Short mmCIF file of C-alpha atoms in Angstrom, two decimals:
data_model
loop_
_atom_site.label_atom_id
_atom_site.label_comp_id
_atom_site.label_asym_id
_atom_site.label_seq_id
_atom_site.Cartn_x
_atom_site.Cartn_y
_atom_site.Cartn_z
CA ARG A 1 0.16 -0.17 0.22
CA ILE A 2 1.61 3.42 -1.01
CA ARG A 3 0.98 6.26 1.61
CA TRP A 4 0.95 9.55 -0.54
CA PRO A 5 2.03 12.57 1.53
CA SER A 6 -1.49 14.25 0.98
CA GLY A 7 -3.05 11.37 2.52
CA TYR A 8 -4.37 9.45 -0.41
CA SER A 9 -3.11 5.67 -0.90
CA THR A 10 -3.24 3.09 -3.53
CA ARG A 11 -2.34 -0.61 -3.83
CA VAL A 12 0.35 -1.98 -6.15
CA ASN A 13 1.23 -5.63 -7.16
CA GLU A 14 3.27 -7.21 -4.66
CA ARG A 15 6.26 -7.48 -6.83
CA THR A 16 6.23 -3.75 -7.58
CA SER A 17 8.29 -1.20 -5.59
CA VAL A 18 7.69 2.49 -5.59
CA HIS A 19 9.59 5.70 -5.60
CA LEU A 20 8.49 9.22 -4.89
CA CYS A 21 10.24 11.94 -6.27
CA ARG A 22 10.38 15.25 -4.31
CA PRO A 23 9.31 18.52 -5.97
CA ARG A 24 13.04 19.47 -5.81
CA ASP A 25 14.60 16.41 -7.59
CA ASP A 26 14.30 16.28 -11.10
CA PRO A 27 12.39 12.87 -11.77
CA ARG A 28 13.78 12.52 -15.08
CA ALA A 29 16.94 11.61 -13.45
CA ALA A 30 15.60 8.49 -11.98
CA GLY A 31 14.42 7.43 -15.63
CA ASN A 32 11.12 7.05 -17.11
CA HIS A 33 8.24 8.19 -14.66
CA LEU A 34 4.64 8.80 -14.76
CA SER A 35 3.18 12.12 -13.35
CA THR A 36 -0.08 13.03 -12.66
CA GLN A 37 -1.45 16.81 -12.22
CA GLY A 38 -1.57 17.45 -8.67
CA PHE A 39 0.16 14.24 -7.23
CA LEU A 40 4.35 13.80 -6.76
CA PRO A 41 6.16 12.36 -9.76
CA VAL A 42 6.43 8.75 -9.40
CA VAL A 43 8.41 5.95 -10.42
CA LEU A 44 7.27 2.26 -10.58
CA ARG A 45 9.24 -1.01 -10.77
CA ARG A 46 8.11 -4.38 -11.66
CA ALA A 47 10.57 -7.41 -11.67
CA GLY A 48 13.75 -5.64 -11.97
CA HIS A 49 12.83 -3.05 -14.93
CA GLU A 50 11.38 0.30 -14.63
CA TRP A 51 7.45 0.61 -15.89
CA THR A 52 6.74 3.48 -18.14
CA LYS A 53 4.09 5.63 -18.64
CA GLY A 54 3.30 3.74 -22.15
CA GLU A 55 3.22 0.60 -19.96
CA ILE A 56 1.25 1.50 -17.57
CA SER A 57 -1.35 3.05 -19.82
CA THR A 58 -1.39 -0.04 -21.73
CA GLN A 59 -2.14 -1.91 -18.43
CA LYS A 60 -5.19 0.02 -17.97
CA ALA A 61 -6.38 -0.14 -21.64
CA ARG A 62 -6.41 -3.86 -20.97
CA LYS A 63 -8.61 -3.58 -17.79
CA THR A 64 -10.76 -1.48 -19.53
CA SER A 65 -11.10 -3.83 -22.41
CA VAL A 66 -11.84 -6.33 -20.49
CA ARG A 67 -14.64 -4.91 -18.09
CA ARG A 68 -16.28 -4.08 -21.61
CA HIS A 69 -16.17 -7.22 -22.93
CA LEU A 70 -17.68 -8.61 -19.81
CA ARG A 71 -20.62 -6.14 -20.03
CA TRP A 72 -21.38 -7.01 -23.32
CA ILE A 73 -21.06 -10.98 -22.79
CA THR A 74 -23.47 -10.28 -19.87
CA ILE A 75 -25.86 -8.39 -22.28
CA ALA A 76 -25.51 -10.92 -24.70
CA ILE A 77 -26.61 -13.88 -22.27
CA VAL A 78 -29.76 -12.02 -20.92
CA ALA A 79 -30.69 -11.01 -24.49
CA VAL A 80 -30.23 -14.91 -25.74
CA GLY A 81 -32.13 -16.05 -22.64
CA GLY A 82 -35.10 -13.49 -23.25
CA LEU A 83 -35.09 -14.66 -27.05
CA THR A 84 -35.22 -18.33 -26.10
CA TYR A 85 -38.09 -17.83 -23.66
CA TYR A 86 -39.98 -15.64 -26.47
CA TYR A 87 -39.63 -18.56 -28.63
CA VAL A 88 -40.58 -21.45 -26.32
CA ALA A 89 -43.44 -19.58 -24.91
CA VAL A 90 -44.83 -17.85 -27.96
CA VAL A 91 -43.29 -18.76 -31.27
CA VAL A 92 -43.29 -22.93 -30.42
CA PRO A 93 -46.79 -22.83 -29.47
CA GLN A 94 -48.32 -20.79 -32.41
CA ARG A 95 -46.95 -23.38 -34.63
CA VAL A 96 -48.67 -26.04 -33.12
CA PRO A 97 -52.43 -26.40 -34.38
CA ASP A 98 -54.50 -24.86 -31.91
CA ARG A 99 -56.57 -28.08 -31.56
CA THR A 100 -53.60 -30.29 -30.58
CA GLN A 101 -52.54 -27.38 -28.18
CA ILE A 102 -55.84 -27.94 -26.29
CA LEU A 103 -55.88 -31.59 -26.20
CA ARG A 104 -52.72 -31.57 -24.90
CA LEU A 105 -53.82 -29.33 -21.71
CA ILE A 106 -56.68 -31.13 -21.38
CA ALA A 107 -54.41 -34.59 -21.22
CA GLU A 108 -52.09 -32.61 -18.83
CA VAL A 109 -54.93 -31.30 -16.71
CA GLU A 110 -56.12 -35.10 -16.24
CA ARG A 111 -52.65 -36.12 -15.42
CA SER A 112 -52.34 -33.42 -12.72
CA ILE A 113 -55.55 -34.65 -11.10
CA GLU A 114 -54.53 -38.14 -11.08
CA GLN A 115 -51.21 -37.40 -9.40
CA ALA A 116 -52.44 -34.85 -7.10
CA ARG A 117 -50.33 -32.08 -8.62
CA VAL A 118 -51.98 -28.65 -7.98
CA SER A 119 -49.24 -26.38 -9.31
CA GLY A 120 -49.69 -28.59 -12.86
CA LEU A 121 -53.53 -28.06 -12.49
CA MET A 122 -53.77 -24.42 -11.88
CA GLN A 123 -51.17 -23.42 -14.54
CA HIS A 124 -53.91 -24.16 -16.99
CA ILE A 125 -56.71 -22.45 -15.33
CA SER A 126 -57.10 -18.73 -15.92
CA GLU A 127 -56.96 -16.00 -13.38
CA ASP A 128 -60.71 -14.78 -14.53
CA TYR A 129 -61.99 -18.19 -14.48
CA GLU A 130 -65.60 -18.22 -13.27
CA ASP A 131 -68.57 -20.90 -14.28
CA SER A 132 -72.02 -21.02 -13.64
CA HIS A 133 -71.99 -22.53 -10.36
CA GLY A 134 -69.98 -19.91 -8.75
CA PHE A 135 -66.74 -21.19 -8.71
CA ASN A 136 -63.34 -19.19 -9.03
CA ARG A 137 -59.83 -19.86 -9.61
CA ARG A 138 -59.43 -19.76 -5.84
CA MET A 139 -62.22 -22.12 -5.18
CA ILE A 140 -60.58 -24.56 -7.65
CA GLN A 141 -57.48 -24.50 -6.03
CA ARG A 142 -58.66 -25.16 -2.37
CA LEU A 143 -60.63 -27.79 -3.92
CA ALA A 144 -57.50 -29.16 -5.47
CA ILE A 145 -55.51 -28.84 -2.64
CA SER A 146 -58.10 -30.25 -0.13
CA GLY A 147 -58.07 -33.53 -2.82
CA ALA A 148 -54.06 -33.67 -2.35
CA ARG A 149 -54.42 -33.88 1.20
CA SER A 150 -57.06 -36.47 1.34
CA GLN A 151 -54.95 -38.94 -0.41
CA ARG A 152 -58.17 -40.73 -2.12
CA ARG A 153 -56.98 -41.58 -5.74
CA LEU A 154 -59.13 -40.36 -8.57
CA ASN A 155 -58.47 -42.32 -11.84
CA LEU A 156 -59.95 -40.97 -14.97
CA SER A 157 -60.16 -41.79 -18.63
CA VAL A 158 -60.75 -38.62 -20.62
CA GLN A 159 -62.43 -38.47 -24.72
CA VAL A 160 -62.61 -35.31 -26.10
CA PRO A 161 -64.98 -35.62 -29.35
CA GLU A 162 -65.63 -31.82 -30.02
CA VAL A 163 -63.09 -28.57 -29.97
CA ASP A 164 -64.10 -25.65 -31.46
CA VAL A 165 -61.66 -22.76 -32.12
CA HIS A 166 -62.53 -19.20 -32.89
CA ASN A 167 -59.59 -16.99 -33.05
CA ASP A 168 -58.41 -16.47 -29.43
CA THR A 169 -61.47 -18.31 -27.90
CA ALA A 170 -62.46 -22.53 -28.26
CA THR A 171 -64.86 -24.34 -26.48
CA PHE A 172 -64.57 -28.23 -25.71
CA VAL A 173 -66.52 -31.35 -24.78
CA ALA A 174 -64.85 -33.98 -22.67
CA GLU A 175 -66.61 -37.39 -21.78
CA VAL A 176 -65.09 -38.21 -18.44
CA ALA A 177 -65.05 -42.01 -16.73
CA TYR A 178 -63.90 -41.84 -13.13
CA THR A 179 -63.43 -44.17 -10.63
CA THR A 180 -61.54 -44.02 -6.64
CA GLY A 181 -59.24 -45.99 -4.99
CA ASP A 182 -57.47 -48.55 -6.48
CA ARG A 183 -59.89 -49.48 -8.68
CA PRO A 184 -59.21 -49.15 -12.60
CA VAL A 185 -61.22 -47.18 -14.90
CA ILE A 186 -63.72 -49.60 -16.34
CA PRO A 187 -66.35 -48.27 -18.48
CA SER A 188 -69.28 -50.34 -17.20
CA GLU A 189 -68.23 -49.84 -13.87
CA ALA A 190 -67.11 -46.42 -13.53
CA GLN A 191 -68.87 -43.23 -13.02
CA HIS A 192 -69.51 -40.57 -16.28
CA LEU A 193 -69.83 -36.89 -16.70
CA THR A 194 -70.09 -34.68 -19.71
CA VAL A 195 -67.78 -31.73 -19.26
CA THR A 196 -67.92 -28.51 -21.33
CA GLY A 197 -65.46 -25.89 -21.43
CA GLN A 198 -64.58 -22.85 -22.71
CA LEU A 199 -60.95 -21.52 -23.11
CA ARG A 200 -59.06 -18.27 -23.98
CA ARG A 201 -55.57 -17.60 -25.30
CA GLU A 202 -53.36 -15.53 -22.94
CA ARG A 203 -50.05 -14.17 -23.92
CA GLY A 204 -50.14 -17.07 -26.34
CA THR A 205 -51.00 -19.58 -24.01
CA TRP A 206 -54.36 -21.45 -23.64
CA ARG A 207 -56.24 -21.53 -20.66
CA VAL A 208 -59.67 -22.59 -18.96
CA VAL A 209 -61.96 -20.01 -18.24
CA SER A 210 -65.09 -21.86 -17.56
CA ALA A 211 -65.97 -25.47 -17.19
CA ASP A 212 -69.19 -27.19 -16.32
CA GLY A 213 -70.53 -30.76 -15.33
CA TRP A 214 -67.43 -31.80 -13.13
CA GLN A 215 -69.05 -30.50 -10.25
CA GLU A 216 -71.24 -33.33 -10.09
CA GLY A 217 -68.00 -35.72 -10.02
CA GLN A 218 -66.60 -33.06 -7.29
CA ARG A 219 -69.78 -33.82 -4.74
CA SER A 220 -68.87 -37.65 -4.86
CA PHE A 221 -65.29 -37.33 -4.38
CA TYR A 222 -64.87 -34.49 -1.45
#
């Protein structure tokens, strides 16, 4: 650490020696030097030879260049991450036919209910969900949590004979057969429901905004 007469200090490498020149001395007599206005002339030595003003300027330029490159690399990583998210969340779904996206959504809802995965179910339910029985999104979430805690297994078999898409809205009809416990879904022994639903495209993703018919099954399950 260098203690300047004015009280300022700076750090140098362990292999560097520093010589301060008094104002009455001619700093040129000591060899190459770096003089900064307002400070005493200084001669820096590294590994047995003097650092010239040009060498110090080169070192500073290299450090500035490295910092600049790191900054641009960080910006590039953030930009690539944003573009990747946009491609996966917006571009790719738009390339898949709407009917296929909706069928996948219904299949994912079916698996989430069977596996008691509340988050898997709720990601497909719109914040604006409201059905004719008065259920909203928060009430659906509470039912899903209650079902997961009850540890009662619900087995589903879902067929979707009808899907109609109109721009950013869609409707579907699903025929659902279900059993509880360890009983497999055998059509002749299962209970049956007809579920009708409405969906809306929200930021490139289809979500359920209303569904009716499942409430009868909810009453027998909970």
